[in-house]
Short mmCIF file of C-alpha atoms in Angstrom, two decimals:
data_model
loop_
_atom_site.label_atom_id
_atom_site.label_comp_id
_atom_site.label_asym_id
_atom_site.label_seq_id
_atom_site.Cartn_x
_atom_site.Cartn_y
_atom_site.Cartn_z
CA MET A 244 -29.52 5.80 -32.95
CA SER A 245 -27.97 9.04 -34.74
CA PRO A 246 -31.13 11.31 -35.74
CA LEU A 247 -29.97 10.80 -39.44
CA PHE A 248 -31.15 7.92 -39.46
CA ARG A 249 -34.60 7.60 -37.29
CA ALA A 250 -36.00 7.61 -40.50
CA ARG A 251 -35.35 3.76 -41.84
CA ASN A 252 -33.21 2.02 -38.97
CA ALA A 253 -34.30 3.11 -36.97
CA ALA A 254 -39.33 8.86 -37.53
CA ALA A 255 -48.23 19.26 -41.30
CA LEU A 256 -50.63 21.18 -40.74
CA LEU A 257 -52.34 21.98 -43.85
CA ALA A 258 -54.39 20.53 -45.94
CA LEU A 259 -52.86 20.21 -48.44
CA PRO A 260 -54.21 18.34 -52.48
CA VAL A 261 -50.41 17.61 -52.98
CA LEU A 262 -49.59 15.44 -50.89
CA LEU A 263 -49.46 11.66 -52.39
CA THR A 264 -50.77 7.76 -50.51
CA ALA A 265 -50.09 5.42 -52.07
CA CYS A 266 -52.74 2.86 -52.92
CA SER A 267 -53.34 -0.79 -51.37
CA ALA A 268 -53.09 -3.09 -53.68
CA ALA A 269 -55.55 -4.06 -51.60
CA GLY A 270 -58.19 -2.78 -51.81
CA THR A 271 -60.56 -4.87 -54.31
CA GLU A 272 -59.40 -8.07 -51.68
CA GLN A 273 -60.51 -6.32 -48.70
CA ALA A 274 -63.93 -4.91 -50.62
CA ALA A 275 -64.24 -8.20 -51.72
CA SER A 276 -64.01 -10.38 -48.32
CA GLY A 277 -66.19 -9.45 -46.87
CA PRO A 278 -66.72 -6.51 -43.41
CA PRO A 279 -64.18 -6.87 -40.65
CA LYS A 280 -63.98 -10.24 -38.14
CA LEU A 281 -63.19 -9.36 -34.79
CA GLY A 282 -60.43 -11.97 -33.57
CA GLY A 283 -57.50 -13.43 -33.73
CA THR A 284 -53.38 -13.01 -33.27
CA LEU A 285 -51.91 -10.78 -36.79
CA ARG A 286 -48.15 -12.81 -37.04
CA LEU A 287 -45.80 -9.68 -38.24
CA GLY A 288 -42.48 -10.01 -39.75
CA ILE A 289 -40.43 -7.06 -38.51
CA SER A 290 -36.99 -6.52 -40.23
CA SER A 291 -35.20 -5.10 -36.60
CA ALA A 292 -35.88 -5.60 -32.90
CA PRO A 293 -36.30 -2.83 -31.65
CA ASP A 294 -33.95 -0.19 -29.70
CA CYS A 295 -37.21 0.25 -26.88
CA ILE A 296 -40.56 -0.03 -27.47
CA ASP A 297 -41.24 3.48 -24.88
CA PRO A 298 -43.06 5.37 -27.12
CA GLN A 299 -41.60 7.81 -26.32
CA GLN A 300 -38.20 7.58 -25.91
CA ALA A 301 -38.29 4.80 -29.43
CA ALA A 302 -36.57 6.08 -32.87
CA THR A 303 -36.21 2.88 -35.37
CA ASN A 304 -38.64 1.78 -37.86
CA ALA A 305 -39.37 -0.93 -35.56
CA SER A 306 -40.10 0.24 -32.32
CA ILE A 307 -41.92 3.32 -33.40
CA ASN A 308 -44.06 -0.06 -35.80
CA VAL A 309 -44.70 -0.94 -31.72
CA GLY A 310 -44.92 1.65 -29.40
CA ARG A 311 -47.08 3.63 -32.53
CA GLN A 312 -50.56 0.97 -30.54
CA LEU A 313 -49.48 1.62 -27.31
CA VAL A 314 -50.14 4.87 -26.96
CA ASP A 315 -53.19 7.29 -28.40
CA SER A 316 -51.89 11.13 -29.21
CA LEU A 317 -53.98 15.30 -28.79
CA THR A 318 -54.03 15.07 -32.23
CA ASP A 319 -54.27 13.06 -35.38
CA GLN A 320 -52.64 13.61 -39.03
CA ASP A 321 -55.27 13.32 -42.07
CA PRO A 322 -52.41 10.90 -44.02
CA LYS A 323 -53.97 11.93 -47.79
CA THR A 324 -54.14 16.27 -46.52
CA GLY A 325 -51.57 16.45 -43.84
CA GLU A 326 -54.04 17.56 -42.21
CA ILE A 327 -54.05 17.87 -38.46
CA LYS A 328 -57.78 16.37 -36.56
CA PRO A 329 -58.23 15.84 -33.54
CA TRP A 330 -57.88 12.05 -30.98
CA LEU A 331 -57.96 12.70 -27.71
CA ALA A 332 -58.42 16.82 -28.03
CA GLU A 333 -62.00 17.61 -29.19
CA LYS A 334 -60.52 20.90 -30.01
CA TRP A 335 -57.27 23.48 -29.37
CA GLU A 336 -56.42 26.92 -29.62
CA ILE A 337 -53.04 28.71 -30.81
CA SER A 338 -52.13 32.00 -29.45
CA ALA A 339 -50.93 34.38 -33.00
CA ASP A 340 -47.38 33.83 -32.23
CA SER A 341 -47.37 30.25 -32.15
CA THR A 342 -45.76 29.80 -28.66
CA ALA A 343 -48.31 29.69 -26.32
CA PHE A 344 -51.54 25.60 -27.53
CA THR A 345 -54.47 25.87 -25.55
CA PHE A 346 -56.68 21.64 -25.95
CA HIS A 347 -59.78 20.33 -24.55
CA LEU A 348 -59.55 16.34 -23.53
CA ARG A 349 -62.46 14.70 -24.38
CA ALA A 350 -64.20 13.13 -22.06
CA GLY A 351 -63.95 9.21 -20.41
CA ALA A 352 -60.43 8.68 -22.33
CA THR A 353 -57.98 6.33 -19.84
CA PHE A 354 -54.88 4.62 -19.69
CA SER A 355 -54.85 0.82 -18.60
CA ASP A 356 -54.16 1.60 -15.04
CA GLY A 357 -57.84 3.34 -14.78
CA SER A 358 -56.97 6.06 -14.42
CA PRO A 359 -58.25 9.50 -16.09
CA VAL A 360 -57.22 11.13 -19.60
CA ASP A 361 -57.20 14.89 -18.00
CA ALA A 362 -54.77 17.73 -18.12
CA ALA A 363 -52.70 16.86 -15.16
CA ALA A 364 -51.79 13.30 -16.73
CA VAL A 365 -51.04 15.31 -19.36
CA LYS A 366 -48.97 18.26 -18.39
CA THR A 367 -46.89 14.48 -16.93
CA SER A 368 -46.29 13.22 -19.54
CA PHE A 369 -45.00 16.17 -21.22
CA ASP A 370 -42.80 17.81 -18.66
CA ALA A 371 -41.49 13.65 -18.66
CA ILE A 372 -40.35 13.34 -22.29
CA LYS A 373 -39.00 17.29 -21.86
CA ALA A 374 -37.26 15.62 -19.42
CA LEU A 375 -36.03 12.79 -20.28
CA GLY A 376 -33.70 15.13 -22.82
CA THR A 377 -31.80 13.51 -25.41
CA LYS A 378 -33.44 10.26 -24.89
CA ALA A 379 -36.59 11.40 -25.96
CA GLN A 380 -34.72 10.87 -29.75
CA LEU A 381 -37.56 12.07 -31.68
CA GLY A 382 -39.85 14.42 -29.01
CA TYR A 383 -36.36 16.30 -27.86
CA GLY A 384 -36.17 17.79 -31.33
CA TYR A 385 -40.19 18.93 -31.31
CA LEU A 386 -39.43 20.41 -27.32
CA ALA A 387 -36.59 21.70 -27.95
CA ALA A 388 -38.19 25.37 -27.19
CA TYR A 389 -41.26 24.14 -24.25
CA LYS A 390 -41.19 25.66 -21.50
CA ALA A 391 -44.09 24.12 -19.32
CA SER A 392 -47.28 23.11 -19.32
CA THR A 393 -50.62 24.81 -17.40
CA VAL A 394 -53.91 22.76 -16.43
CA VAL A 395 -56.66 25.27 -16.69
CA ASP A 396 -58.67 23.04 -15.68
CA PRO A 397 -59.34 19.78 -15.45
CA GLN A 398 -59.68 18.86 -19.41
CA THR A 399 -58.05 21.20 -20.32
CA VAL A 400 -54.70 21.93 -20.38
CA ARG A 401 -51.69 24.64 -22.26
CA LEU A 402 -48.64 24.16 -23.66
CA ASP A 403 -45.98 27.38 -23.37
CA PHE A 404 -43.40 27.71 -25.84
CA SER A 405 -40.39 29.60 -25.29
CA ALA A 406 -39.87 30.40 -29.28
CA PRO A 407 -42.42 30.65 -31.62
CA SER A 408 -43.22 26.62 -32.31
CA ALA A 409 -45.68 26.50 -34.90
CA GLN A 410 -44.06 22.49 -35.71
CA PHE A 411 -45.63 21.45 -32.45
CA LEU A 412 -49.25 21.45 -33.70
CA GLN A 413 -47.73 18.06 -36.72
CA ALA A 414 -45.66 16.60 -33.79
CA SER A 415 -48.01 16.44 -31.06
CA SER A 416 -49.86 14.02 -33.75
CA THR A 417 -47.10 11.26 -33.57
CA MET A 418 -46.72 8.86 -31.39
CA SER A 419 -43.37 10.62 -30.15
CA LEU A 420 -45.43 12.80 -27.74
CA GLY A 421 -47.61 10.16 -27.48
CA LEU A 422 -49.27 10.54 -23.59
CA LEU A 423 -48.52 7.54 -20.61
CA ALA A 424 -49.62 7.70 -17.38
CA PRO A 425 -48.63 9.79 -14.28
CA ALA A 426 -47.61 6.39 -12.17
CA ALA A 427 -45.36 4.40 -15.45
CA PHE A 428 -42.49 7.77 -14.74
CA LYS A 429 -42.65 5.46 -11.17
CA LYS A 430 -40.00 3.16 -13.32
CA THR A 431 -36.90 3.75 -15.44
CA PRO A 432 -36.74 5.67 -18.93
CA GLU A 433 -34.57 2.01 -19.16
CA GLN A 434 -37.44 -0.19 -17.34
CA ARG A 435 -40.04 1.35 -19.78
CA CYS A 436 -37.87 0.16 -22.71
CA GLN A 437 -38.37 -3.39 -21.78
CA GLY A 438 -42.28 -2.83 -21.63
CA ASN A 439 -42.52 -2.30 -18.13
CA GLY A 440 -44.75 0.09 -16.81
CA LEU A 441 -45.48 0.95 -20.36
CA ILE A 442 -48.69 2.27 -18.97
CA GLY A 443 -51.06 4.10 -22.42
CA SER A 444 -54.36 5.51 -22.99
CA GLY A 445 -53.99 3.02 -26.16
CA PRO A 446 -55.83 0.77 -28.42
CA PHE A 447 -53.14 -2.68 -27.96
CA VAL A 448 -51.19 -2.85 -24.37
CA PHE A 449 -48.02 -4.04 -23.77
CA GLU A 450 -48.01 -7.93 -22.71
CA SER A 451 -44.80 -10.03 -23.08
CA LEU A 452 -41.26 -8.96 -24.90
CA LYS A 453 -38.46 -12.09 -25.76
CA GLN A 454 -35.08 -10.30 -26.87
CA ASN A 455 -34.91 -10.32 -30.75
CA GLN A 456 -37.63 -12.57 -30.84
CA GLU A 457 -40.95 -11.37 -30.55
CA ILE A 458 -43.38 -8.58 -28.87
CA VAL A 459 -46.38 -9.13 -28.12
CA LEU A 460 -49.25 -6.29 -27.79
CA ALA A 461 -53.45 -7.08 -26.70
CA LYS A 462 -56.66 -6.05 -27.07
CA ARG A 463 -56.86 -2.98 -24.89
CA LYS A 464 -60.99 -4.45 -23.44
CA GLY A 465 -62.76 -0.95 -23.28
CA TYR A 466 -61.51 0.92 -25.17
CA ALA A 467 -63.72 4.22 -26.48
CA TRP A 468 -61.69 7.04 -27.74
CA GLY A 469 -59.78 6.55 -31.05
CA SER A 470 -59.13 8.94 -33.77
CA SER A 471 -61.38 10.05 -35.75
CA LEU A 472 -60.00 9.24 -38.42
CA PHE A 473 -59.92 5.58 -37.54
CA LYS A 474 -62.14 3.91 -39.58
CA HIS A 475 -64.03 2.50 -37.29
CA GLN A 476 -64.91 3.44 -33.17
CA GLY A 477 -64.66 0.61 -29.95
CA GLU A 478 -62.03 -1.35 -29.34
CA ALA A 479 -59.73 -2.67 -32.26
CA TYR A 480 -60.45 -5.82 -34.02
CA LEU A 481 -57.74 -8.16 -33.59
CA ASP A 482 -57.55 -9.46 -30.07
CA LYS A 483 -53.42 -9.26 -30.30
CA ILE A 484 -50.48 -8.35 -32.53
CA ASP A 485 -47.50 -10.84 -32.49
CA TYR A 486 -43.97 -9.17 -33.78
CA LYS A 487 -41.58 -11.10 -35.28
CA ILE A 488 -38.01 -10.06 -35.69
CA VAL A 489 -36.72 -11.27 -38.43
CA PRO A 490 -34.20 -10.30 -39.64
CA GLU A 491 -33.08 -11.18 -43.33
CA PRO A 492 -34.73 -10.49 -45.80
CA GLY A 493 -35.20 -13.41 -47.75
CA VAL A 494 -36.28 -15.39 -44.43
CA ARG A 495 -38.55 -13.03 -43.46
CA THR A 496 -40.07 -12.69 -46.83
CA GLY A 497 -40.06 -16.38 -46.41
CA SER A 498 -42.00 -16.90 -43.16
CA LEU A 499 -45.22 -14.66 -45.36
CA ALA A 500 -44.92 -16.80 -48.50
CA SER A 501 -45.22 -19.81 -46.57
CA GLY A 502 -48.00 -19.11 -44.33
CA GLN A 503 -46.08 -18.84 -40.85
CA LEU A 504 -46.47 -14.96 -41.11
CA ASP A 505 -49.47 -12.58 -41.67
CA ALA A 506 -47.64 -9.18 -42.85
CA ALA A 507 -43.86 -8.36 -43.35
CA THR A 508 -42.73 -4.43 -42.95
CA ASP A 509 -39.16 -4.14 -44.58
CA ILE A 510 -40.44 -5.85 -47.90
CA GLN A 511 -37.20 -5.19 -50.06
CA PRO A 512 -37.05 -4.43 -53.45
CA VAL A 513 -35.24 -7.91 -55.07
CA ASP A 514 -38.72 -9.44 -52.60
CA GLU A 515 -41.56 -7.18 -54.04
CA PRO A 516 -43.16 -8.99 -57.01
CA GLN A 517 -43.41 -11.70 -55.91
CA PHE A 518 -46.64 -10.21 -53.06
CA ALA A 519 -47.45 -8.57 -56.38
CA GLY A 520 -51.13 -10.90 -57.27
CA ASN A 521 -50.51 -14.90 -56.03
CA GLY A 522 -52.96 -14.39 -52.87
CA PHE A 523 -50.84 -11.83 -51.62
CA SER A 524 -50.81 -7.83 -51.96
CA GLU A 525 -48.54 -5.20 -50.92
CA ASN A 526 -49.78 -1.55 -48.65
CA ILE A 527 -47.10 0.77 -50.10
CA ARG A 528 -46.48 4.53 -49.03
CA PRO A 529 -43.65 6.88 -50.01
CA ASN A 530 -42.00 8.26 -46.32
CA PRO A 531 -43.03 12.03 -45.73
CA GLY A 532 -39.86 14.30 -44.49
CA VAL A 533 -36.10 14.86 -46.29
CA VAL A 534 -35.59 12.44 -49.41
CA PHE A 535 -32.04 10.33 -48.44
CA ASN A 536 -29.90 12.45 -50.27
CA LEU A 537 -26.24 13.54 -50.12
CA HIS A 538 -25.99 16.55 -47.77
CA ALA A 539 -21.99 18.33 -48.42
CA ASN A 540 -20.38 20.07 -45.70
CA THR A 541 -19.60 23.64 -47.59
CA THR A 542 -16.46 23.64 -46.08
CA ARG A 543 -14.07 21.02 -46.24
CA GLY A 544 -12.13 20.50 -49.98
CA VAL A 545 -14.04 21.18 -53.41
CA LEU A 546 -17.13 21.08 -51.67
CA ALA A 547 -16.89 24.80 -50.18
CA ASP A 548 -17.13 25.50 -54.23
CA GLU A 549 -20.19 26.56 -54.60
CA LYS A 550 -20.07 25.34 -58.13
CA VAL A 551 -19.19 22.44 -57.58
CA ARG A 552 -22.25 21.27 -55.34
CA GLN A 553 -24.00 22.28 -58.48
CA ALA A 554 -22.96 20.55 -60.97
CA VAL A 555 -22.54 17.59 -58.38
CA LEU A 556 -25.94 18.41 -58.18
CA LYS A 557 -27.17 18.16 -62.14
CA GLY A 558 -25.01 14.58 -62.61
CA VAL A 559 -26.67 12.85 -60.79
CA ASP A 560 -29.39 10.66 -62.62
CA ARG A 561 -31.80 9.90 -60.64
CA ALA A 562 -34.23 8.38 -62.84
CA GLU A 563 -31.47 6.07 -62.84
CA VAL A 564 -31.22 4.55 -59.90
CA VAL A 565 -35.18 3.93 -59.50
CA ASN A 566 -35.24 2.62 -62.26
CA THR A 567 -32.10 0.61 -61.75
CA VAL A 568 -31.32 -0.13 -58.49
CA LEU A 569 -34.61 0.02 -56.43
CA THR A 570 -38.59 -0.55 -58.14
CA PRO A 571 -41.46 1.86 -59.61
CA SER A 572 -42.42 1.62 -55.83
CA TYR A 573 -39.61 4.32 -55.16
CA LYS A 574 -39.18 8.02 -56.68
CA ALA A 575 -36.57 10.15 -58.20
CA ALA A 576 -36.71 12.91 -55.66
CA THR A 577 -38.71 16.26 -56.74
CA SER A 578 -37.16 18.22 -53.63
CA ILE A 579 -35.43 17.66 -50.64
CA LEU A 580 -38.44 16.94 -49.08
CA GLY A 581 -40.26 13.54 -49.62
CA SER A 582 -43.58 13.10 -51.64
CA ALA A 583 -45.72 12.91 -49.33
CA THR A 584 -44.73 16.66 -46.93
CA PRO A 585 -47.12 19.07 -46.34
CA LEU A 586 -46.00 21.81 -48.43
CA VAL A 587 -44.31 20.34 -50.47
CA SER A 588 -42.23 22.75 -53.26
CA ASP A 589 -42.20 20.85 -57.32
CA LEU A 590 -38.78 21.36 -58.20
CA SER A 591 -37.73 19.06 -59.79
CA GLN A 592 -36.80 20.51 -62.87
CA GLN A 593 -34.21 22.35 -61.24
CA LEU A 594 -32.69 18.15 -60.64
CA ALA A 595 -33.37 17.48 -63.58
CA TYR A 596 -30.40 15.23 -64.99
CA ASP A 597 -27.51 17.83 -66.82
CA GLN A 598 -24.75 15.50 -67.74
CA LYS A 599 -23.73 18.66 -70.47
CA GLY A 600 -24.81 21.15 -67.91
CA ALA A 601 -22.97 19.94 -64.88
CA ALA A 602 -19.63 20.03 -67.51
CA ALA A 603 -20.26 23.14 -67.99
CA LEU A 604 -20.27 24.14 -64.82
CA LEU A 605 -17.24 22.56 -64.19
CA ASP A 606 -14.62 23.52 -67.00
CA GLY A 607 -16.05 27.37 -66.70
CA ASP A 608 -14.68 27.18 -62.72
CA GLY A 609 -11.76 26.23 -63.83
CA TRP A 610 -11.69 22.13 -63.12
CA VAL A 611 -9.87 20.33 -66.08
CA PRO A 612 -9.98 16.65 -67.05
CA GLY A 613 -6.85 14.59 -65.29
CA PRO A 614 -5.44 10.96 -67.37
CA ASP A 615 -7.70 8.61 -65.11
CA GLY A 616 -10.65 11.69 -66.49
CA ILE A 617 -10.70 13.01 -62.70
CA ARG A 618 -10.90 16.27 -62.59
CA VAL A 619 -7.78 18.40 -61.51
CA LYS A 620 -7.37 22.70 -60.66
CA ASN A 621 -4.03 23.79 -58.73
CA GLY A 622 -2.68 20.01 -58.48
CA GLN A 623 -6.10 19.04 -56.54
CA PRO A 624 -8.33 16.57 -57.54
CA LEU A 625 -12.61 16.85 -57.46
CA SER A 626 -12.82 14.02 -55.32
CA ALA A 627 -14.97 14.39 -52.56
CA SER A 628 -16.18 10.74 -49.85
CA VAL A 629 -19.78 10.11 -48.77
CA VAL A 630 -20.36 8.21 -45.43
CA PHE A 631 -23.36 6.37 -44.93
CA SER A 632 -24.71 3.26 -42.99
CA PRO A 633 -26.81 0.21 -44.15
CA VAL A 634 -29.52 1.27 -42.87
CA PHE A 635 -31.59 1.08 -46.09
CA ASN A 636 -30.69 -2.45 -47.91
CA GLN A 637 -30.47 -0.46 -50.98
CA ASN A 638 -28.01 2.71 -49.65
CA ARG A 639 -24.39 0.16 -51.24
CA SER A 640 -25.44 0.17 -54.27
CA VAL A 641 -27.47 3.31 -55.36
CA LEU A 642 -24.21 5.08 -54.20
CA GLU A 643 -22.14 3.16 -56.56
CA LEU A 644 -24.94 4.05 -59.23
CA ILE A 645 -23.91 7.62 -58.47
CA GLN A 646 -20.32 7.23 -58.25
CA GLN A 647 -20.62 5.73 -61.28
CA GLN A 648 -23.13 8.69 -62.59
CA LEU A 649 -20.09 11.34 -60.82
CA ARG A 650 -17.27 9.98 -63.14
CA LYS A 651 -19.16 11.27 -66.27
CA ILE A 652 -18.75 14.57 -65.19
CA GLY A 653 -15.04 14.28 -64.04
CA PHE A 654 -16.11 13.62 -59.79
CA ASP A 655 -15.14 10.87 -57.90
CA LEU A 656 -17.12 9.94 -55.06
CA ARG A 657 -15.17 7.95 -52.34
CA ILE A 658 -17.69 5.52 -51.12
CA GLU A 659 -17.28 5.15 -46.89
CA GLN A 660 -19.83 2.67 -44.70
CA HIS A 661 -19.39 2.74 -40.82
CA THR A 662 -21.55 1.19 -38.22
CA THR A 663 -24.56 3.36 -37.19
CA ALA A 664 -23.06 4.37 -33.78
CA GLU A 665 -20.21 5.40 -35.92
CA THR A 666 -22.08 7.39 -39.06
CA THR A 667 -23.20 8.89 -35.57
CA GLN A 668 -19.69 10.15 -33.76
CA ILE A 669 -18.87 11.29 -38.59
CA GLN A 670 -21.28 13.28 -38.28
CA LEU A 671 -21.42 15.36 -34.79
CA ALA A 672 -17.79 16.26 -35.57
CA GLY A 673 -18.53 17.74 -38.90
CA ASN A 674 -16.07 15.38 -39.87
CA TYR A 675 -17.44 14.45 -43.81
CA ASP A 676 -17.55 16.13 -47.27
CA PHE A 677 -21.14 14.40 -47.94
CA LEU A 678 -23.14 12.00 -45.45
CA TRP A 679 -26.03 10.06 -47.72
CA TYR A 680 -29.35 9.23 -45.26
CA ASN A 681 -32.80 10.62 -45.18
CA VAL A 682 -35.23 11.65 -41.70
CA THR A 683 -39.48 10.95 -41.49
CA ARG A 684 -41.14 13.34 -41.01
CA ALA A 685 -44.62 15.09 -41.91
CA ASP A 686 -43.47 18.42 -41.91
CA PRO A 687 -41.38 20.59 -43.31
CA ASP A 688 -40.25 21.73 -40.45
CA ILE A 689 -37.90 18.56 -40.01
CA LEU A 690 -36.05 20.66 -42.15
CA ARG A 691 -34.24 23.58 -39.89
CA GLY A 692 -33.55 20.05 -37.56
CA GLN A 693 -30.80 19.86 -40.65
CA PHE A 694 -29.90 22.97 -42.00
CA SER A 695 -30.84 25.75 -39.38
CA THR A 696 -26.94 26.88 -37.54
CA LYS A 697 -29.07 27.39 -34.62
CA ALA A 698 -29.99 23.04 -35.16
CA GLY A 699 -27.59 20.44 -36.70
CA ASN A 700 -26.82 22.82 -39.36
CA ARG A 701 -24.73 20.08 -41.32
CA SER A 702 -24.14 22.15 -44.25
CA LYS A 703 -22.11 24.06 -41.35
CA LEU A 704 -23.83 27.50 -42.50
CA THR A 705 -22.40 31.22 -41.08
CA PRO A 706 -25.37 32.17 -38.75
CA GLY A 707 -27.89 34.43 -39.85
CA ASN A 708 -28.26 33.41 -43.91
CA PRO A 709 -30.63 33.99 -45.60
CA LEU A 710 -31.53 30.19 -45.63
CA ASP A 711 -31.36 30.37 -41.60
CA VAL A 712 -34.40 33.10 -41.82
CA ALA A 713 -36.69 31.55 -43.86
CA LEU A 714 -36.59 28.70 -41.70
CA ASP A 715 -37.43 30.79 -38.73
CA ALA A 716 -40.72 32.23 -40.98
CA GLN A 717 -41.99 28.77 -41.92
CA SER A 718 -41.94 28.16 -37.41
CA SER A 719 -43.71 30.67 -36.84
CA THR A 720 -46.72 30.49 -37.80
CA VAL A 721 -49.97 27.48 -38.58
CA ASP A 722 -51.24 29.66 -41.09
CA THR A 723 -51.04 28.04 -44.16
CA ALA A 724 -51.09 31.23 -46.82
CA LYS A 725 -48.30 32.72 -44.59
CA ARG A 726 -46.33 28.94 -44.01
CA LYS A 727 -46.62 27.88 -47.39
CA PRO A 728 -44.34 31.03 -49.26
CA SER A 729 -41.30 30.64 -46.55
CA ALA A 730 -41.42 26.80 -46.90
CA ASP A 731 -40.85 26.64 -50.61
CA GLU A 732 -38.20 29.54 -49.84
CA VAL A 733 -35.95 26.98 -48.00
CA GLN A 734 -36.87 24.19 -50.29
CA LYS A 735 -35.35 26.69 -53.15
CA LEU A 736 -32.63 28.02 -50.99
CA ILE A 737 -31.45 24.22 -50.73
CA ILE A 738 -31.34 23.16 -54.14
CA ASP A 739 -30.22 26.40 -55.65
CA HIS A 740 -26.92 26.94 -53.75
CA ALA A 741 -26.63 23.41 -53.58
CA TYR A 742 -26.50 22.49 -49.53
CA ALA A 743 -27.57 18.64 -50.14
CA VAL A 744 -28.47 16.69 -53.01
CA PRO A 745 -31.60 14.66 -53.76
CA VAL A 746 -31.49 11.59 -54.88
CA PHE A 747 -34.90 9.43 -54.16
CA GLU A 748 -37.02 8.66 -51.64
CA LEU A 749 -37.46 5.92 -49.02
CA THR A 750 -40.79 3.72 -49.31
CA GLN A 751 -42.39 1.96 -47.11
CA VAL A 752 -43.58 -1.67 -48.93
CA VAL A 753 -45.14 -4.28 -46.31
CA ALA A 754 -46.89 -7.35 -48.03
CA LEU A 755 -49.92 -9.09 -47.38
CA SER A 756 -51.40 -13.00 -46.90
CA SER A 757 -54.68 -13.16 -48.21
CA LYS A 758 -55.91 -13.25 -44.38
CA ALA A 759 -54.64 -10.03 -43.61
CA HIS A 760 -56.67 -7.15 -44.28
CA ALA A 761 -55.90 -2.97 -43.30
CA VAL A 762 -52.31 -2.37 -42.19
CA ASP A 763 -52.46 0.75 -42.86
CA PHE A 764 -49.69 4.17 -42.26
CA GLU A 765 -49.86 6.49 -40.92
CA ALA A 766 -49.70 10.02 -41.29
CA SER A 767 -45.71 8.83 -41.08
CA SER A 768 -45.82 6.85 -42.66
CA ARG A 769 -45.75 4.15 -39.66
CA LEU A 770 -48.29 1.52 -39.19
CA GLN A 771 -51.12 2.25 -37.51
CA LEU A 772 -52.97 -1.69 -36.66
CA PHE A 773 -56.90 -0.07 -34.48
CA ASP A 774 -58.39 -1.13 -38.15
CA ALA A 775 -56.30 -4.60 -39.16
CA TRP A 776 -58.22 -7.04 -39.37
CA LEU A 777 -57.88 -11.61 -40.15
CA SER A 778 -60.65 -13.00 -42.73
#
């Protein structure tokens, strides 16, 4: 799975009031239904078959929504504030240069095979994730500079990095760095993908998998070391979670409406209205991380001209995209980062629709309207292609509307649909004008992975540019006051130079029957089902 599309098809250090967590429409119904009840099986419809249910290898949304329930993490992240909170680690210290992280583990936590969650197990798990290489599709990036772990004492472990890695504290809260027991690594990565050897310390354990049909998890008996952010302590309320794989959106919503499912993920914009009331409710949360955007290859064709890129930035009417193709659950982009991302800047003024301003830029740059309305300069048409994969149901509709909007300024956007695998190869080869994608992560360091010349460098910039400097600066400290100016500068540079054209924020929409409660999101907008219950 391409890192391009981990967020949908497929996944913060700071307490900031700007973070947004959409409210569940279920809130009042849940309050009215009394205290949570024990027992029952939650029948949850998901939109695709997980490619791998090993949390350390998973990358798709479906995989993450399963794997998150199987493992605990060293820390947790508050969805409302972005602040990092205790989980398996009670406390931690970070070196001044953000290259060493020392975690003090809580006592009494065990894996499902009875072995202790101790410093040696943490070391084994992190060394194993590093050894997975690119198979650890998300963890690979988080541990790019990871050198080694040291067992200080049975309950204390130090992780060392070869370069400043402030992002690692937030990464330690993710499922991708969730812990597996030492015995799990006696199985091959391929076996663990199928559930064989998935020995975690989480509130649920793997029970069964029927390929392309369902995955069943069962309550972990005796679980008593939940995150400090969980609404209750002790064991999970549910006896089981039965993930039903239902790719067709209409079938999924129909199954929920008819009572064959208790909840369903990935509710499409066209289906949202039927679950607002009528005994149903929706839980909605925007994804943090990089919003859906047109990411420009600045070395290709007309996009090598910064004024052209800036004109495209001005020529996209984001409000029209949301109002026409999507629903009020979705938000127009106000930065390259989504509104639920710690340290997001509000650049909505710079992203305002300005057709006249776009035309003026192109006029001044020598692009003149041709007979078909598309501008021309020195015999070259003002045209570029966008490569996309239909990992989000509305992608083509959004791009077709943007295509219409850009024709108004004389720009010809050619739409190229590819499979996810093809898109990955095109991206790796650099054979694109624009890439259309989003990436989810609740930390601004996600931008380093896409824009740094030392990482993804999707804009094909020259090393040592000002954006590189700002990206390195924001990754060098966990200090909020020191990190925020650098994160602000990164976002500003990306918009000022139109290295990418942000359009809208991906949103997770989960619909619930009147029986299902507290089917909630963690900070990365993935499902957290420890507190979920059925009435």
